[in-house]
CSV table of C-alpha atoms and ligand atoms in Angstrom, one decimal:
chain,number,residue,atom,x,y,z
A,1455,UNK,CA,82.6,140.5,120.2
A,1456,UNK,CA,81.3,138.8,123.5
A,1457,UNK,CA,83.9,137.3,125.9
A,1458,UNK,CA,82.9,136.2,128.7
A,1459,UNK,CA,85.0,134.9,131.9
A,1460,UNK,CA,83.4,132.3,133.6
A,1461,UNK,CA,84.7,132.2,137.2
A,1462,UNK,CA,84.2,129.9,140.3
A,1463,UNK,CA,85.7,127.8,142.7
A,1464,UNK,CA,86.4,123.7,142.0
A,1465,UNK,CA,82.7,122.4,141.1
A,1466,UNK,CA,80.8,126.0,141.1
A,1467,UNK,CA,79.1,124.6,137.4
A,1468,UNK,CA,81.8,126.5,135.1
A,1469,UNK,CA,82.2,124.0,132.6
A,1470,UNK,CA,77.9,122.6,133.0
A,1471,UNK,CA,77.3,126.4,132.7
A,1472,UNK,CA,79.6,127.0,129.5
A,1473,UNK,CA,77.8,124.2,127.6
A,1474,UNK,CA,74.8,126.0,127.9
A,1475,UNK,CA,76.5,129.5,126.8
A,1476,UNK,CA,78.0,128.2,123.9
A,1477,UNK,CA,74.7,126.7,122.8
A,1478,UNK,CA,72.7,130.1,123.2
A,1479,UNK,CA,75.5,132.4,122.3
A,1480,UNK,CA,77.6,130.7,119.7
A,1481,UNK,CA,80.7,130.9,121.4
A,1482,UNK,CA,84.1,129.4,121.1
A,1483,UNK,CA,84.7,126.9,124.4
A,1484,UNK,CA,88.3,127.9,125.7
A,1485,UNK,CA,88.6,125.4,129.0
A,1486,UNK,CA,92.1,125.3,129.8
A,1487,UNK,CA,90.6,122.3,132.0
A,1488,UNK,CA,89.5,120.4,128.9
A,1489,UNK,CA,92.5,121.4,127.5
A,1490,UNK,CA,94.7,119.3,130.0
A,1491,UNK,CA,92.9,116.3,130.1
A,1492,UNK,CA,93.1,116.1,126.4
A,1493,UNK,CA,96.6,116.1,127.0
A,1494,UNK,CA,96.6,113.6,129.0
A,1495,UNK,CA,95.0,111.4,127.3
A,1496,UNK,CA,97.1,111.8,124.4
A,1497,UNK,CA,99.8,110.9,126.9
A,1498,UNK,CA,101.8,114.0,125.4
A,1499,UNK,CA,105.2,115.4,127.1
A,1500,UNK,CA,102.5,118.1,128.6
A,1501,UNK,CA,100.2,115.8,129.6
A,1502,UNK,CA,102.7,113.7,131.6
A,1503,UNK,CA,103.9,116.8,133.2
A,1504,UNK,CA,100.5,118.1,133.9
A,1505,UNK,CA,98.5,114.5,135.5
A,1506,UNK,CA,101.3,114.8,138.2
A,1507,UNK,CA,100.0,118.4,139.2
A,1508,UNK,CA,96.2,117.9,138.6
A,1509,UNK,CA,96.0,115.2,140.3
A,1510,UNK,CA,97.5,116.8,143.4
A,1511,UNK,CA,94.8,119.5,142.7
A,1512,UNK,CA,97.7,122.1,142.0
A,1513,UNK,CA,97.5,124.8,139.3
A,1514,UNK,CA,99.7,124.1,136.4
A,1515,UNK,CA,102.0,126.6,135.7
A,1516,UNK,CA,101.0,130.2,134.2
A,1517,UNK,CA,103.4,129.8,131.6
A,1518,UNK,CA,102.1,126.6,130.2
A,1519,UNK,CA,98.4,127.2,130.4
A,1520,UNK,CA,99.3,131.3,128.7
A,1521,UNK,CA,100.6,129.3,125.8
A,1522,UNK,CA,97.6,127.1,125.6
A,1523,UNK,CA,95.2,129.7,125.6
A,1524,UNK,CA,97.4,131.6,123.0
A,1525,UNK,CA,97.7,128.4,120.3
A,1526,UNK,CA,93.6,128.3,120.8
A,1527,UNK,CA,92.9,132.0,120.3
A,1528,UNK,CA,95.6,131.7,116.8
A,1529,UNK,CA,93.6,128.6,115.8
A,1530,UNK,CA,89.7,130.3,116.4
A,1531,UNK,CA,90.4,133.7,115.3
A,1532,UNK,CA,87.4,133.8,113.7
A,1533,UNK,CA,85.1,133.2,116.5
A,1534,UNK,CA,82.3,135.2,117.5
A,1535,UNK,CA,83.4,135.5,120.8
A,1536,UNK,CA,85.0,133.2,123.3
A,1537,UNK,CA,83.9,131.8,126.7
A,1538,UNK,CA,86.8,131.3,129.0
A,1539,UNK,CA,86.5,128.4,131.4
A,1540,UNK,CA,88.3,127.7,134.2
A,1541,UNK,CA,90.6,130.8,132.7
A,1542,UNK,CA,92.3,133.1,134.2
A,1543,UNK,CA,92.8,131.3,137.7
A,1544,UNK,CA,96.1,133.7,138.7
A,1545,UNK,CA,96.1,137.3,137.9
A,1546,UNK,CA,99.5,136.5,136.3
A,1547,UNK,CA,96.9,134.6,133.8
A,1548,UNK,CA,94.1,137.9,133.7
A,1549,UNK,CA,97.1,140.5,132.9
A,1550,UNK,CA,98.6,137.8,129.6
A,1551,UNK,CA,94.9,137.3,128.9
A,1552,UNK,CA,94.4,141.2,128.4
A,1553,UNK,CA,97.9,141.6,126.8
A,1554,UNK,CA,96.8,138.8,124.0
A,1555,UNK,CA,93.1,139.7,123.5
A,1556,UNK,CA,94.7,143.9,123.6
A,1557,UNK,CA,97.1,142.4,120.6
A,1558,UNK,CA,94.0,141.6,118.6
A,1559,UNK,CA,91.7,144.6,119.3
A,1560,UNK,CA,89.6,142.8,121.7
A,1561,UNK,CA,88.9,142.6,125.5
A,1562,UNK,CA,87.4,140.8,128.3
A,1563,UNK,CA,83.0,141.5,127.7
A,1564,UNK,CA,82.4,140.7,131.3
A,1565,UNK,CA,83.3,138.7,133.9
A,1566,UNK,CA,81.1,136.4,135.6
A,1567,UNK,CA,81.9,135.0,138.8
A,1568,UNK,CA,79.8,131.9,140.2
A,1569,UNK,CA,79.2,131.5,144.3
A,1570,UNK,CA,78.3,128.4,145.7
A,1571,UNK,CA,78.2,126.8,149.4
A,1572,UNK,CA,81.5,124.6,150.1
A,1573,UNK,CA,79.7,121.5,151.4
A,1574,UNK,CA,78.0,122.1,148.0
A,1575,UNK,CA,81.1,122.4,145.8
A,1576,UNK,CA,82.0,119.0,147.7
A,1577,UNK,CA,78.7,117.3,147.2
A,1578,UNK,CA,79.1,118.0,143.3
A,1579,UNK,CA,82.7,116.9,142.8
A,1580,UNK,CA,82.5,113.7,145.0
A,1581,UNK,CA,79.2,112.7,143.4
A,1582,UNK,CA,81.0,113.1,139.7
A,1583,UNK,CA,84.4,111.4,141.0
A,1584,UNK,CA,81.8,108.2,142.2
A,1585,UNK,CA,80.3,108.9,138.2
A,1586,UNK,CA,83.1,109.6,136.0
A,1587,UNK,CA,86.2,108.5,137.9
A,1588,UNK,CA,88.7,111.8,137.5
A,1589,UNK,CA,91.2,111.3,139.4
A,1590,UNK,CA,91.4,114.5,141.1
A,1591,UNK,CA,86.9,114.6,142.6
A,1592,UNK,CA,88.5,112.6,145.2
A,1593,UNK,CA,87.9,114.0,148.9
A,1594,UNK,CA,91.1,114.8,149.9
A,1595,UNK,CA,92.2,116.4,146.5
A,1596,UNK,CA,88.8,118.7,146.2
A,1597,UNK,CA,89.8,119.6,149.7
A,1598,UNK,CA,93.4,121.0,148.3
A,1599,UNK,CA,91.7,122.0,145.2
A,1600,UNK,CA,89.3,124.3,147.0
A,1601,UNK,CA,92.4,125.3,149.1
A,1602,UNK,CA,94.3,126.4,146.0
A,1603,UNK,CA,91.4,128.5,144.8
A,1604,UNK,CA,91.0,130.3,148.2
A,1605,UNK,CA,95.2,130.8,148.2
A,1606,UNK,CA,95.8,131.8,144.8
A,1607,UNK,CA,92.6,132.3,142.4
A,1608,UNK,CA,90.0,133.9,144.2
A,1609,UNK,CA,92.4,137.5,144.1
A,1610,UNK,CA,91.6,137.6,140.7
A,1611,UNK,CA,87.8,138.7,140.9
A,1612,UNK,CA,89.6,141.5,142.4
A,1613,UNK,CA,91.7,142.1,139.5
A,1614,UNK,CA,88.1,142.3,136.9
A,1615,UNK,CA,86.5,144.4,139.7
A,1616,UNK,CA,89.1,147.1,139.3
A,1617,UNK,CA,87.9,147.4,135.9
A,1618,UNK,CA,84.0,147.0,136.7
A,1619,UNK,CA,83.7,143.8,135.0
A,1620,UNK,CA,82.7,141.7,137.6
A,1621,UNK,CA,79.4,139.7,138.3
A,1622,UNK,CA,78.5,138.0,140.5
A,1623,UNK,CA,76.1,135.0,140.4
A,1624,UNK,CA,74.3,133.1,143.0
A,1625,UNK,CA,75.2,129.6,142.5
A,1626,UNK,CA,72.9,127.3,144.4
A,1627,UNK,CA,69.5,125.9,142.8
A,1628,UNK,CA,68.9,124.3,139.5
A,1629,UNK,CA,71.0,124.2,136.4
A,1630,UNK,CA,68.2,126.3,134.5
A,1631,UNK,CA,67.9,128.2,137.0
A,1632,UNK,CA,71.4,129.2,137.1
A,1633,UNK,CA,71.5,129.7,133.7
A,1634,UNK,CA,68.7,132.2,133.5
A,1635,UNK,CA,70.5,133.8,136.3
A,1636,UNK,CA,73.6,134.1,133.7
A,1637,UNK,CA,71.9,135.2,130.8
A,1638,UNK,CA,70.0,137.9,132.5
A,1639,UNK,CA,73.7,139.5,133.4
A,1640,UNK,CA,75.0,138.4,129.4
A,1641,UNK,CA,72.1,140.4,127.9
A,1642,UNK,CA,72.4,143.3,130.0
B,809,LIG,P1,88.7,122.4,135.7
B,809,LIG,O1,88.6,121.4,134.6
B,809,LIG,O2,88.5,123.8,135.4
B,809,LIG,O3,87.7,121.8,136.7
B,809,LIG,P2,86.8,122.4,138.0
B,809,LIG,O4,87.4,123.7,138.6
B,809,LIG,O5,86.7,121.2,138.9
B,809,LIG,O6,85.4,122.8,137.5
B,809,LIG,P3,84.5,122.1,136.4
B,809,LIG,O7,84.2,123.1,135.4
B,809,LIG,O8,85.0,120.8,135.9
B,809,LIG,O9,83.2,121.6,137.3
B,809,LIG,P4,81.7,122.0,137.2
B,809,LIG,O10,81.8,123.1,138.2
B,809,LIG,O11,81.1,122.4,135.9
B,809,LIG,O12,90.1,122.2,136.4
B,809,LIG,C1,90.7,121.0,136.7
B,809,LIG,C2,92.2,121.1,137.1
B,809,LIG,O13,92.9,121.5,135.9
B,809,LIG,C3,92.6,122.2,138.1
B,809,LIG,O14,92.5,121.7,139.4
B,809,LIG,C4,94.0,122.5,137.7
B,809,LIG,O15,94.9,121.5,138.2
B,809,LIG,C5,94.0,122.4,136.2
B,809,LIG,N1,93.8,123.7,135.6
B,809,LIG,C6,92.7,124.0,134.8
B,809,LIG,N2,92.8,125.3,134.4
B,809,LIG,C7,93.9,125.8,134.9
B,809,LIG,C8,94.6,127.1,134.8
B,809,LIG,N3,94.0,128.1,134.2
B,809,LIG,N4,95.7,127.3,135.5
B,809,LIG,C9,96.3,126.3,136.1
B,809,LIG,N5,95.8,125.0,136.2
B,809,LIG,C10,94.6,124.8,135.6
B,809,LIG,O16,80.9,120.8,137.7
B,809,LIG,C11,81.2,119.9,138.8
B,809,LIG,C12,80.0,118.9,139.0
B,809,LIG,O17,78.9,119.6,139.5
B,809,LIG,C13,79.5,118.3,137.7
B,809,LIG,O18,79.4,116.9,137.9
B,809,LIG,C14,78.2,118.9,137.4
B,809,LIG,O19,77.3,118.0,136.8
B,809,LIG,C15,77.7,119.3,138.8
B,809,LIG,N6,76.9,120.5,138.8
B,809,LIG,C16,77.1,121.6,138.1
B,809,LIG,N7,76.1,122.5,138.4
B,809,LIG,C17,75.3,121.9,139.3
B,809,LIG,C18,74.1,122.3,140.0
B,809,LIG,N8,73.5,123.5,139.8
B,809,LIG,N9,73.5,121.4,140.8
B,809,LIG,C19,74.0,120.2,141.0
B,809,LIG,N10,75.1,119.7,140.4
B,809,LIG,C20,75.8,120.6,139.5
């Protein structure tokens, strides 16, 4: 099975880059991203709880997105593979992750880690909050949410390293671009 970790600060083209994977490689999507906002706009207990802390560009709590990520893997178990967006983002998150994919004689394919410029990431995100209107591609809240990733996410490239997982991909140019960048890494 392939399972691929697509990593990257805030606006680095995880979930534009995940569409694409999914199309070429059959994948099961896992964004725990996606996952929240469909929450929210259930307006569940979750999703409450959640809008509060994503819209302060905070990380949710390991414990809730774990269980998230658990429900999705019991509900696709008969995926070809699954792409993980936006997933692990603690290494509290990468050590569960292995624990669950161990439990069903899988593991992590590789781990694919996108870099891009900050003024970049902040040219994407307030260009899509002026598009879409999320509430958290505001300037002040990408600013914390690139703050968050430096402070507690960006350790765990360190964590996939230690096991010689880890790629990673220049993240500047053109979607395609980018994406042929990716594949060439998938199909090795
Ligand atoms: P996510 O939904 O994961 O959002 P993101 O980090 O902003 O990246 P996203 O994938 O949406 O953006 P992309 O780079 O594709 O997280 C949102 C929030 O949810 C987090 O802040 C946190 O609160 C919570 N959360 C999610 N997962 C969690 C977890 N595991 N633990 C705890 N909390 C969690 O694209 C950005 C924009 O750039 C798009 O408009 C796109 O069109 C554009 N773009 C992409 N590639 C481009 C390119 N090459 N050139 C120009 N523009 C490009």
């Amino acid at each position: 099975m392939l399972n691929i970790v697509l990593f990257g600060p805030p606006g680095s083209g995880k979930g534009t880059q995940s569409e694409k994977i999914i199309e070429k490689y059959k994948l099961c999507h896992l964004s725990t991203g996606d996952i929240l906002r469909g929450e929210i706009a259930n307006k569940t207990e979750l999703g409450i709880q959640a809008n509060i802390i994503m819209s302060r560009g905070e990380l949710v709590s390991d414990e809730i997105v774990i269980g998230m990520i658990k429900n999705k893997l019991e509900a696709n178990k008969d995926a070809k593979g699954y792409i993980f967006d936006g997933f692990p983002r603690t290494v509290a998150q990468a050590e569960a992750l292995d624990v669950v994919l161990n439990a069903l004689n899988q593991e992590i394919s590789c781990f694919i880690s996108l870099e891009v410029e900050k003024d970049e990431l902040i040219k994407r995100l307030v260009k899509r909050g002026e598009e879409c209107g999320r509430t958290d591609d505001n300037l002040e809240v990408i600013e914390n949410r690139i703050a968050v990733y430096h402070k507690q996410t960006a350790v765990v490239a360190k964590y996939y390293e230690k096991q010689g997982k880890s790629h990673p991909v220049e993240g500047m140019g053109s979607i395609e671009e980018i994406f042929e960048r990716i594949t060439a890494v998938i199909d090795k």
